[in-house]
Amino acid sequence: MTLASCDIGTVIVPKTQPSIVVHAVLNANLATQVILVERTLSGAIPVHDSSFNPADPIVSDGGIPVTGATVEVIDSAGFVRTALEDRAVSTNGQGAGVYRVTFAAGLRLGARYRLHIVTVQGEEVTAFTRIPFPEFASTGALTRTFNRDHDSIVVEWKRAAAARAYALRVESPFGPFFLFTDSLRFRMNGDLRNLFAADLPRVFIPGFRQDVLIAAVDSNFFDYYRTNNDPFTGTGIISRLTGALGMFGSMVTLNSGTLTVVADQTEPIEGRFRVTSATGDAASFVSTVNLYIESTPSKGVSTTALSGRYTSGGPNARTDGIIGRMTGTSVSFALLANQLAGDTVDVFTGELQGTTLTGKYKKRTGEVVFVKQ
């Protein structure tokens, strides 16, 4: 009986052939365009996890780059521009599979462009896109201070010829808020929730500077991002590339800007705190923090969510975001890099007594005292 119970059948999984994957979006607001060329993961080559490096996006993200390929972008007049691989000009071998092509005079709105790739092994990839042609476009017009407790924003834009849809994107520390619309108008208020992030956080976080982008996109861009990809088979996505999976699309910015998000500050923990004394290497780290109550605790929960921003000390001062929490008088918050919740520079833990916040950093020695201004 024991032998019979351990008789497990063997299933042989057939070897799959890796496919070429291309990701490229021609952005009419940029002179240099980036084309990523890699292969699907089939298990034939070991892949090692590492920290993501924007200078080496394919390799650092566990991908298999296609190197040494001939990558060309051809306009409707037949003029050919050949892309240069980053790895070919870098001194450290980074940038494999990342190809850049420059349009000195910019992309022509409404024009049709063809992508042509030939790999070292002789594989060929082709694709086409037509650049949307808006009646009017603006950059920076959305830059303003936005009070989440009171303000709302109505964004309007003009119709763009050759556009399949319009993309709205708001950067957030918990991931971007991103959607498509066929309307020419969108209204946002402080209670807007991010349907595309875990736990449905609010889109606008007090203390953060959040970029907003409205863009006209072509059919390739729209269809690729509105469909789902099966992680095991790669099916489900709409890909109009011949000889590869992925996307060769185009976009034009119609409006953009940066919102400096604030909120009313009425509680003791809310406000601007300045360092009045610090010891060890904490002394030169942060000069001020500005804290907000991001959300009050729900029923049965005693923890209050905090957000805000900090200004670093020293000659190269910078301002970045804070997320944290408060339970009773105990306060802890993470000081972020690049305003991303997953990119922590250090963590402060301390106690609030009246207008004084006293505590320590996790990665630095010494005690620091903040006093509310």
Short mmCIF file of C-alpha atoms in Angstrom, two decimals:
data_model
loop_
_atom_site.label_atom_id
_atom_site.label_comp_id
_atom_site.label_asym_id
_atom_site.label_seq_id
_atom_site.Cartn_x
_atom_site.Cartn_y
_atom_site.Cartn_z
CA MET A 1 0.00 0.00 0.00
CA THR A 2 2.87 2.36 0.82
CA LEU A 3 4.54 1.77 -2.52
CA ALA A 4 1.28 2.25 -4.36
CA SER A 5 0.53 5.54 -2.61
CA CYS A 6 3.91 6.99 -3.66
CA ASP A 7 3.52 6.20 -7.34
CA ILE A 8 3.37 9.72 -8.81
CA GLY A 9 3.20 10.13 -12.55
CA THR A 10 5.87 12.10 -14.43
CA VAL A 11 4.90 14.91 -16.80
CA ILE A 12 7.44 16.08 -19.35
CA VAL A 13 7.02 19.74 -20.21
CA PRO A 14 8.04 20.40 -23.82
CA LYS A 15 10.80 22.94 -24.42
CA THR A 16 9.53 26.29 -25.65
CA GLN A 17 11.25 28.56 -28.11
CA PRO A 18 11.87 32.07 -26.78
CA SER A 19 10.21 34.91 -28.66
CA ILE A 20 11.45 38.43 -29.23
CA VAL A 21 9.74 41.09 -27.12
CA VAL A 22 9.78 44.77 -28.11
CA HIS A 23 8.59 47.74 -26.11
CA ALA A 24 8.75 51.16 -27.74
CA VAL A 25 6.59 54.27 -27.56
CA LEU A 26 7.42 57.17 -29.88
CA ASN A 27 6.90 60.26 -27.72
CA ALA A 28 6.43 63.39 -29.84
CA ASN A 29 7.55 65.54 -26.90
CA LEU A 30 11.03 64.00 -26.87
CA ALA A 31 13.86 64.16 -29.40
CA THR A 32 15.40 60.79 -28.45
CA GLN A 33 13.27 57.65 -28.53
CA VAL A 34 14.01 54.42 -26.62
CA ILE A 35 13.38 50.91 -27.97
CA LEU A 36 13.74 47.89 -25.66
CA VAL A 37 14.46 44.53 -27.32
CA GLU A 38 14.61 41.30 -25.29
CA ARG A 39 13.47 37.68 -25.29
CA THR A 40 10.76 35.85 -23.39
CA LEU A 41 11.86 33.73 -20.44
CA SER A 42 11.77 30.04 -21.33
CA GLY A 43 13.91 28.56 -18.54
CA ALA A 44 16.80 27.82 -20.89
CA ILE A 45 18.95 30.61 -19.43
CA PRO A 46 19.44 31.25 -15.68
CA VAL A 47 17.98 34.58 -14.57
CA HIS A 48 19.20 36.25 -11.38
CA ASP A 49 17.25 38.78 -9.34
CA SER A 50 18.98 42.11 -8.73
CA SER A 51 18.12 45.67 -7.82
CA PHE A 52 16.50 47.55 -10.70
CA ASN A 53 18.88 49.93 -12.44
CA PRO A 54 17.36 52.43 -14.93
CA ALA A 55 20.70 52.53 -16.75
CA ASP A 56 20.42 48.77 -17.34
CA PRO A 57 16.65 48.12 -17.29
CA ILE A 58 16.45 44.74 -19.02
CA VAL A 59 19.29 42.91 -17.26
CA SER A 60 18.64 44.39 -13.80
CA ASP A 61 14.96 43.42 -14.08
CA GLY A 62 15.77 39.79 -14.85
CA GLY A 63 15.27 39.98 -18.61
CA ILE A 64 17.25 38.52 -21.50
CA PRO A 65 18.41 41.35 -23.78
CA VAL A 66 18.78 41.06 -27.54
CA THR A 67 22.15 42.61 -28.28
CA GLY A 68 23.86 43.59 -31.51
CA ALA A 69 20.61 43.90 -33.47
CA THR A 70 20.03 46.37 -36.28
CA VAL A 71 17.15 48.59 -35.15
CA GLU A 72 15.75 51.13 -37.62
CA VAL A 73 12.88 53.62 -37.61
CA ILE A 74 11.71 54.63 -41.09
CA ASP A 75 9.46 57.64 -41.72
CA SER A 76 6.78 57.93 -44.42
CA ALA A 77 9.29 59.52 -46.83
CA GLY A 78 11.53 56.47 -46.56
CA PHE A 79 14.26 58.15 -44.50
CA VAL A 80 15.97 55.58 -42.25
CA ARG A 81 17.30 56.35 -38.76
CA THR A 82 19.40 53.63 -37.14
CA ALA A 83 19.28 53.26 -33.37
CA LEU A 84 22.41 52.85 -31.26
CA GLU A 85 22.54 50.31 -28.43
CA ASP A 86 23.46 51.75 -25.03
CA ARG A 87 25.88 48.91 -24.37
CA ALA A 88 27.91 49.88 -27.42
CA VAL A 89 28.77 53.29 -25.97
CA SER A 90 28.79 52.60 -22.22
CA THR A 91 32.04 52.09 -20.35
CA ASN A 92 30.63 49.47 -17.95
CA GLY A 93 28.73 47.21 -20.34
CA GLN A 94 25.30 48.34 -19.13
CA GLY A 95 22.32 49.04 -21.38
CA ALA A 96 22.15 45.72 -23.23
CA GLY A 97 19.04 45.57 -25.42
CA VAL A 98 18.35 49.30 -24.97
CA TYR A 99 18.41 51.10 -28.34
CA ARG A 100 18.12 54.87 -28.80
CA VAL A 101 17.35 56.83 -31.94
CA THR A 102 17.34 60.64 -32.19
CA PHE A 103 15.06 62.81 -34.30
CA ALA A 104 16.87 66.17 -34.34
CA ALA A 105 13.86 67.99 -35.78
CA GLY A 106 11.38 65.96 -33.72
CA LEU A 107 8.68 63.54 -34.81
CA ARG A 108 6.15 64.76 -37.37
CA LEU A 109 2.64 64.86 -35.95
CA GLY A 110 0.20 62.78 -37.96
CA ALA A 111 3.03 60.95 -39.74
CA ARG A 112 3.41 57.18 -40.06
CA TYR A 113 6.58 55.46 -38.83
CA ARG A 114 7.82 51.91 -39.36
CA LEU A 115 10.01 49.90 -37.00
CA HIS A 116 12.39 47.37 -38.54
CA ILE A 117 14.60 45.07 -36.44
CA VAL A 118 16.98 42.36 -37.62
CA THR A 119 18.76 40.29 -34.96
CA VAL A 120 22.22 38.74 -35.23
CA GLN A 121 20.47 35.37 -35.76
CA GLY A 122 18.56 36.79 -38.74
CA GLU A 123 15.17 37.16 -37.04
CA GLU A 124 13.10 40.06 -38.40
CA VAL A 125 10.54 42.26 -36.66
CA THR A 126 8.34 44.95 -38.23
CA ALA A 127 5.65 47.28 -36.88
CA PHE A 128 3.89 50.55 -37.70
CA THR A 129 2.47 53.50 -35.79
CA ARG A 130 0.90 56.83 -36.65
CA ILE A 131 1.63 59.81 -34.37
CA PRO A 132 -1.54 61.54 -33.05
CA PHE A 133 -2.03 65.10 -34.27
CA PRO A 134 -3.62 67.35 -31.60
CA GLU A 135 -5.20 70.73 -32.33
CA PHE A 136 -3.49 72.19 -29.27
CA ALA A 137 -1.02 70.98 -26.65
CA SER A 138 0.44 72.49 -23.49
CA THR A 139 3.02 71.46 -20.90
CA GLY A 140 3.19 72.68 -17.32
CA ALA A 141 -0.32 74.15 -17.32
CA LEU A 142 -1.46 71.87 -14.49
CA THR A 143 1.30 72.97 -12.08
CA ARG A 144 -0.29 74.36 -8.92
CA THR A 145 -0.88 73.79 -5.20
CA PHE A 146 -3.73 71.37 -4.55
CA ASN A 147 -5.47 71.25 -1.15
CA ARG A 148 -6.90 67.76 -0.89
CA ASP A 149 -9.52 68.81 1.67
CA HIS A 150 -11.14 71.49 -0.50
CA ASP A 151 -9.91 71.60 -4.09
CA SER A 152 -10.90 69.81 -7.25
CA ILE A 153 -9.37 69.93 -10.71
CA VAL A 154 -11.21 69.90 -14.01
CA VAL A 155 -8.85 69.03 -16.85
CA GLU A 156 -9.94 69.69 -20.43
CA TRP A 157 -8.16 69.15 -23.74
CA LYS A 158 -8.70 69.42 -27.49
CA ARG A 159 -9.36 66.49 -29.78
CA ALA A 160 -6.36 64.92 -31.54
CA ALA A 161 -6.53 63.43 -35.02
CA ALA A 162 -5.27 59.80 -35.29
CA ALA A 163 -5.71 59.32 -31.53
CA ARG A 164 -7.45 56.11 -30.46
CA ALA A 165 -7.94 57.30 -26.87
CA TYR A 166 -6.64 59.71 -24.24
CA ALA A 167 -4.50 58.55 -21.33
CA LEU A 168 -4.60 60.15 -17.88
CA ARG A 169 -1.74 59.39 -15.48
CA VAL A 170 -1.13 60.72 -11.96
CA GLU A 171 2.07 59.67 -10.20
CA SER A 172 1.62 58.48 -6.61
CA PRO A 173 3.93 56.95 -3.97
CA PHE A 174 1.77 53.80 -4.04
CA GLY A 175 1.83 53.40 -7.81
CA PRO A 176 0.41 55.45 -10.68
CA PHE A 177 -3.27 56.17 -11.23
CA PHE A 178 -3.69 55.40 -14.93
CA LEU A 179 -6.75 55.14 -17.14
CA PHE A 180 -8.01 55.65 -20.70
CA THR A 181 -10.94 57.82 -21.72
CA ASP A 182 -12.61 58.92 -24.94
CA SER A 183 -13.85 62.10 -23.28
CA LEU A 184 -12.21 65.52 -23.57
CA ARG A 185 -12.76 66.36 -19.91
CA PHE A 186 -11.95 64.76 -16.54
CA ARG A 187 -12.67 65.95 -12.99
CA MET A 188 -10.54 64.95 -9.99
CA ASN A 189 -11.06 65.74 -6.31
CA GLY A 190 -9.20 64.94 -3.11
CA ASP A 191 -11.27 61.82 -2.38
CA LEU A 192 -10.25 60.09 -5.61
CA ARG A 193 -9.11 56.51 -4.91
CA ASN A 194 -6.46 54.60 -6.82
CA LEU A 195 -8.29 51.60 -8.25
CA PHE A 196 -5.02 50.19 -9.58
CA ALA A 197 -3.12 49.96 -6.26
CA ALA A 198 -3.45 47.54 -3.34
CA ASP A 199 -5.85 48.61 -0.55
CA LEU A 200 -7.33 51.41 -2.72
CA PRO A 201 -5.27 54.30 -1.33
CA ARG A 202 -6.11 57.89 -2.15
CA VAL A 203 -4.49 59.21 -5.30
CA PHE A 204 -3.44 62.53 -3.79
CA ILE A 205 -1.13 62.32 -0.76
CA PRO A 206 -0.43 65.50 1.27
CA GLY A 207 3.22 66.51 1.28
CA PHE A 208 3.99 65.02 -2.13
CA ARG A 209 4.60 66.65 -5.48
CA GLN A 210 2.66 64.56 -7.97
CA ASP A 211 3.05 64.71 -11.74
CA VAL A 212 -0.10 64.71 -13.89
CA LEU A 213 -0.08 63.83 -17.59
CA ILE A 214 -2.78 63.88 -20.28
CA ALA A 215 -1.72 62.29 -23.58
CA ALA A 216 -3.23 61.29 -26.91
CA VAL A 217 -2.26 57.69 -27.78
CA ASP A 218 -2.51 55.56 -30.90
CA SER A 219 -4.34 52.23 -31.30
CA ASN A 220 -1.24 50.13 -30.59
CA PHE A 221 -0.67 51.83 -27.23
CA PHE A 222 -4.37 51.66 -26.27
CA ASP A 223 -4.94 48.02 -27.21
CA TYR A 224 -1.72 46.77 -25.61
CA TYR A 225 -2.36 48.34 -22.21
CA ARG A 226 -6.10 47.64 -22.05
CA THR A 227 -5.61 43.89 -22.49
CA ASN A 228 -4.25 41.36 -20.01
CA ASN A 229 -1.27 39.07 -20.41
CA ASP A 230 -1.30 35.47 -19.23
CA PRO A 231 2.03 35.16 -17.36
CA PHE A 232 2.46 31.51 -18.43
CA THR A 233 1.51 31.60 -22.11
CA GLY A 234 1.88 35.27 -23.07
CA THR A 235 -1.56 35.14 -24.69
CA GLY A 236 -4.31 37.67 -24.18
CA ILE A 237 -2.45 40.80 -25.16
CA ILE A 238 -3.07 42.56 -28.46
CA SER A 239 0.30 42.88 -30.17
CA ARG A 240 0.54 44.28 -33.69
CA LEU A 241 4.21 43.44 -34.12
CA THR A 242 5.17 41.01 -36.86
CA GLY A 243 7.82 38.59 -35.66
CA ALA A 244 7.64 39.56 -31.98
CA LEU A 245 5.42 40.27 -29.00
CA GLY A 246 5.02 43.67 -27.37
CA MET A 247 4.21 47.13 -28.61
CA PHE A 248 5.36 49.83 -31.00
CA GLY A 249 3.06 52.75 -30.23
CA SER A 250 3.04 56.53 -30.07
CA MET A 251 1.81 59.36 -27.87
CA VAL A 252 1.64 63.15 -27.70
CA THR A 253 1.34 65.09 -24.42
CA LEU A 254 -1.74 67.32 -24.42
CA ASN A 255 -1.35 68.75 -20.93
CA SER A 256 0.88 68.17 -17.93
CA GLY A 257 2.05 69.65 -14.65
CA THR A 258 3.04 68.98 -11.07
CA LEU A 259 0.59 69.26 -8.18
CA THR A 260 2.01 70.22 -4.79
CA VAL A 261 -0.50 68.41 -2.58
CA VAL A 262 -1.36 69.89 0.83
CA ALA A 263 -4.18 69.56 3.37
CA ASP A 264 -5.49 71.40 6.40
CA GLN A 265 -3.21 70.98 9.44
CA THR A 266 -5.22 71.08 12.67
CA GLU A 267 -3.87 68.25 14.87
CA PRO A 268 -0.78 68.41 17.17
CA ILE A 269 1.22 66.07 14.92
CA GLU A 270 0.48 68.17 11.85
CA GLY A 271 2.72 71.04 10.82
CA ARG A 272 6.30 71.95 10.14
CA PHE A 273 8.92 70.60 12.56
CA ARG A 274 12.50 71.90 12.55
CA VAL A 275 15.55 70.15 14.00
CA THR A 276 16.74 72.04 17.07
CA SER A 277 19.34 69.55 18.26
CA ALA A 278 20.88 66.33 16.98
CA THR A 279 23.89 64.17 17.76
CA GLY A 280 26.00 61.71 15.79
CA ASP A 281 25.57 61.48 12.04
CA ALA A 282 21.87 62.33 12.45
CA ALA A 283 22.93 65.98 12.86
CA SER A 284 23.48 66.58 9.14
CA PHE A 285 20.73 64.32 7.77
CA VAL A 286 17.38 66.19 7.88
CA SER A 287 16.66 69.84 8.66
CA THR A 288 12.83 69.95 8.60
CA VAL A 289 9.79 67.71 8.25
CA ASN A 290 6.26 68.76 7.36
CA LEU A 291 3.65 66.24 8.56
CA TYR A 292 -0.01 65.64 7.71
CA ILE A 293 -2.62 63.14 8.84
CA GLU A 294 -3.11 61.18 5.63
CA SER A 295 -6.08 59.23 6.99
CA THR A 296 -7.72 58.88 10.39
CA PRO A 297 -8.09 55.41 11.95
CA SER A 298 -11.20 53.39 11.17
CA LYS A 299 -13.40 51.89 13.86
CA GLY A 300 -11.47 49.47 16.06
CA VAL A 301 -8.07 50.69 14.81
CA SER A 302 -5.84 52.96 16.89
CA THR A 303 -3.20 53.83 14.27
CA THR A 304 -3.31 57.06 12.27
CA ALA A 305 -1.65 57.16 8.85
CA LEU A 306 0.79 60.03 8.26
CA SER A 307 2.31 61.59 5.17
CA GLY A 308 4.42 64.62 4.42
CA ARG A 309 7.77 65.75 3.13
CA TYR A 310 11.25 66.34 4.49
CA THR A 311 14.15 68.60 3.55
CA SER A 312 17.62 67.14 3.89
CA GLY A 313 20.44 69.07 5.52
CA GLY A 314 23.82 70.08 4.13
CA PRO A 315 24.78 71.97 0.95
CA ASN A 316 22.95 69.56 -1.38
CA ALA A 317 19.55 69.92 0.27
CA ARG A 318 16.62 68.14 -1.36
CA THR A 319 12.94 67.70 -0.61
CA ASP A 320 11.22 64.31 -0.76
CA GLY A 321 8.23 62.41 0.60
CA ILE A 322 7.29 60.85 3.94
CA ILE A 323 4.83 58.10 4.83
CA GLY A 324 4.30 56.90 8.38
CA ARG A 325 1.94 56.23 11.27
CA MET A 326 1.11 57.36 14.78
CA THR A 327 -0.26 55.31 17.67
CA GLY A 328 -0.95 57.37 20.76
CA THR A 329 2.15 59.55 21.11
CA SER A 330 4.43 57.07 19.29
CA VAL A 331 5.40 58.26 15.82
CA SER A 332 7.31 56.49 13.06
CA PHE A 333 7.79 57.48 9.46
CA ALA A 334 9.87 56.46 6.46
CA LEU A 335 11.85 59.07 4.57
CA LEU A 336 11.58 58.18 0.91
CA ALA A 337 13.71 58.54 -2.19
CA ASN A 338 12.09 59.62 -5.46
CA GLN A 339 8.71 59.84 -3.66
CA LEU A 340 8.21 56.07 -3.89
CA ALA A 341 6.75 54.13 -0.96
CA GLY A 342 9.02 51.18 -1.73
CA ASP A 343 12.24 53.21 -1.78
CA THR A 344 13.18 54.07 1.81
CA VAL A 345 16.21 56.18 2.74
CA ASP A 346 15.77 55.80 6.50
CA VAL A 347 13.11 55.35 9.20
CA PHE A 348 12.49 57.69 12.14
CA THR A 349 10.91 56.43 15.38
CA GLY A 350 10.08 58.75 18.26
CA GLU A 351 7.61 60.28 20.71
CA LEU A 352 5.52 63.43 20.45
CA GLN A 353 5.34 65.47 23.65
CA GLY A 354 3.47 68.74 23.14
CA THR A 355 5.24 70.44 20.23
CA THR A 356 8.43 68.40 20.52
CA LEU A 357 9.17 65.24 18.54
CA THR A 358 12.16 63.28 19.87
CA GLY A 359 13.61 60.06 18.49
CA LYS A 360 16.21 58.23 16.42
CA TYR A 361 16.84 57.07 12.87
CA LYS A 362 17.25 53.38 12.12
CA LYS A 363 20.42 53.71 10.03
CA ARG A 364 22.10 56.64 11.80
CA THR A 365 23.59 57.17 15.24
CA GLY A 366 22.52 59.81 17.71
CA GLU A 367 19.25 61.37 18.86
CA VAL A 368 17.35 64.08 17.02
CA VAL A 369 14.86 66.63 18.40
CA PHE A 370 12.23 68.32 16.20
CA VAL A 371 10.24 71.31 17.46
CA LYS A 372 7.03 72.45 15.77
CA GLN A 373 7.31 75.92 14.25
#
